Amino acid sequence: QVQLVESGGGLVQTGGSLRLSCVASGPTVSSSAMGWFRQAPGREREFVAAVSWSGGTTYYGDSEEGRFTISRDNARNTVYLQMNNLKPEDTAIYYCSAGPLLSEIGGSYDYWGQGTQVTVSS
């Protein structure tokens, strides 16, 4: 099965930047789309961004577009989330996901990573 491992989280100040990475591995990495979601304590899981694994199409949530950029490096089986101008409201655990299609719905994705914590101080 596909395994996803996130990295790159940490503590940053308001206005700072982080780049999250998600490495997909396993005997078969066939997912057609990769997504990033986030979840803060007491809140529902929120869609952040998605990219077509093969096609390069990108899709962003309303609150992230203009600040975040999702990209991929298929040679490394890696998806990135570049986060700029971070705000305290961005504080959450960020999860990488893989699925058959681009979607803002978490249930559309078949595989999930363990998450990486992003904390933005005020």
Coordinates of C-alpha atoms in Angstrom, one line a residue:
Q1 CA 0.0 0.0 0.0
V2 CA 1.0 3.6 -0.3
Q3 CA 2.7 5.2 2.6
L4 CA 2.9 8.9 3.2
V5 CA 5.3 10.7 5.5
E6 CA 5.1 14.4 6.2
S7 CA 7.9 16.6 7.4
G8 CA 8.8 20.2 7.6
G9 CA 6.5 21.4 10.4
G10 CA 7.7 23.5 13.2
L11 CA 7.3 26.8 15.1
V12 CA 7.4 30.1 13.2
Q13 CA 6.4 33.7 13.8
T14 CA 3.6 35.4 12.1
G15 CA 4.6 36.3 8.6
G16 CA 7.1 33.6 8.4
S17 CA 7.3 30.7 6.0
L18 CA 7.5 26.9 6.1
R19 CA 7.8 24.2 3.4
L20 CA 6.1 21.0 4.1
S21 CA 7.1 17.8 2.3
C22 CA 5.2 14.6 1.8
V23 CA 7.0 11.6 0.5
A24 CA 5.0 8.8 -1.0
S25 CA 6.4 5.3 -1.0
G26 CA 5.6 1.7 -1.3
P27 CA 5.5 -1.0 -4.0
T28 CA 3.0 1.0 -5.9
V29 CA 2.5 4.8 -5.9
S30 CA -0.5 5.1 -8.3
S31 CA -2.6 7.8 -6.8
S32 CA -3.7 10.4 -9.3
A33 CA -4.0 13.2 -6.8
M34 CA -2.3 14.4 -3.6
G35 CA -3.9 16.7 -1.0
W36 CA -3.1 18.6 2.1
F37 CA -5.5 19.0 4.9
R38 CA -5.2 20.5 8.3
Q39 CA -6.9 20.1 11.6
A40 CA -6.7 22.2 14.7
P41 CA -7.9 21.1 18.2
G42 CA -11.7 21.2 18.4
R43 CA -12.1 22.0 14.7
E44 CA -13.1 20.0 11.7
R45 CA -10.6 18.9 9.2
E46 CA -10.1 21.6 6.6
F47 CA -9.0 21.3 3.0
V48 CA -5.8 23.2 2.2
A49 CA -4.7 22.3 -1.3
A50 CA -4.5 19.5 -3.8
V51 CA -2.5 18.6 -6.9
S52 CA -2.9 16.0 -9.6
W53 CA -0.1 13.6 -9.3
S54 CA 0.3 13.1 -13.0
G55 CA -1.4 16.1 -14.5
G56 CA -0.1 19.0 -12.5
T57 CA -3.5 20.6 -11.9
T58 CA -3.8 22.5 -8.6
Y59 CA -6.7 23.4 -6.4
Y60 CA -6.7 25.6 -3.2
G61 CA -9.0 26.4 -0.4
D62 CA -10.2 30.0 -0.2
S63 CA -8.2 30.9 2.8
E64 CA -4.9 29.5 1.4
E65 CA -4.8 30.7 -2.2
G66 CA -2.3 33.5 -2.6
R67 CA -0.2 32.4 0.4
F68 CA 0.3 28.7 -0.1
T69 CA 1.6 26.8 -3.1
I70 CA 1.4 23.1 -3.7
S71 CA 3.8 21.5 -6.0
R72 CA 5.3 18.1 -6.8
D73 CA 8.4 16.3 -7.8
N74 CA 7.4 13.1 -9.3
A75 CA 11.0 11.9 -9.6
R76 CA 11.2 12.0 -5.8
N77 CA 7.6 10.9 -5.2
T78 CA 7.3 14.1 -3.2
V79 CA 4.6 16.7 -2.8
Y80 CA 5.4 20.1 -1.2
L81 CA 3.3 22.7 0.4
Q82 CA 5.1 26.1 0.5
M83 CA 3.4 28.3 3.1
N84 CA 4.2 32.0 3.1
N85 CA 2.9 34.8 5.2
L86 CA 1.8 32.4 7.9
K87 CA -0.9 33.5 10.4
P88 CA -1.7 32.2 13.9
E89 CA -4.9 30.8 12.3
D90 CA -2.8 28.5 10.3
T91 CA -1.7 26.6 13.4
A92 CA -2.8 23.0 13.0
I93 CA -1.6 19.5 12.3
Y94 CA -1.1 19.2 8.5
Y95 CA -1.9 15.9 6.9
C96 CA -0.9 14.7 3.5
S97 CA -3.3 12.5 1.6
A98 CA -3.5 10.5 -1.7
G99 CA -6.5 9.5 -3.7
P100 CA -7.8 8.9 -7.2
L101 CA -9.0 12.4 -7.9
L102 CA -8.7 16.1 -7.0
S103 CA -11.1 16.9 -4.3
E104 CA -11.6 19.1 -1.3
I105 CA -13.4 16.3 0.5
G106 CA -11.3 14.2 2.8
G107 CA -13.3 11.1 2.2
S108 CA -12.1 11.1 -1.4
Y109 CA -8.6 10.2 -0.4
D110 CA -7.5 6.7 0.3
Y111 CA -4.2 7.2 2.2
W112 CA -3.1 9.6 4.9
G113 CA 0.1 10.4 6.6
Q114 CA 0.6 10.8 10.3
G115 CA 0.7 14.6 10.1
T116 CA 3.2 17.3 11.0
Q117 CA 2.6 20.1 13.5
V118 CA 2.7 23.7 12.3
T119 CA 2.5 26.3 15.0
V120 CA 2.5 30.0 14.2
S121 CA 3.1 32.4 17.1
S122 CA 1.5 35.8 17.3

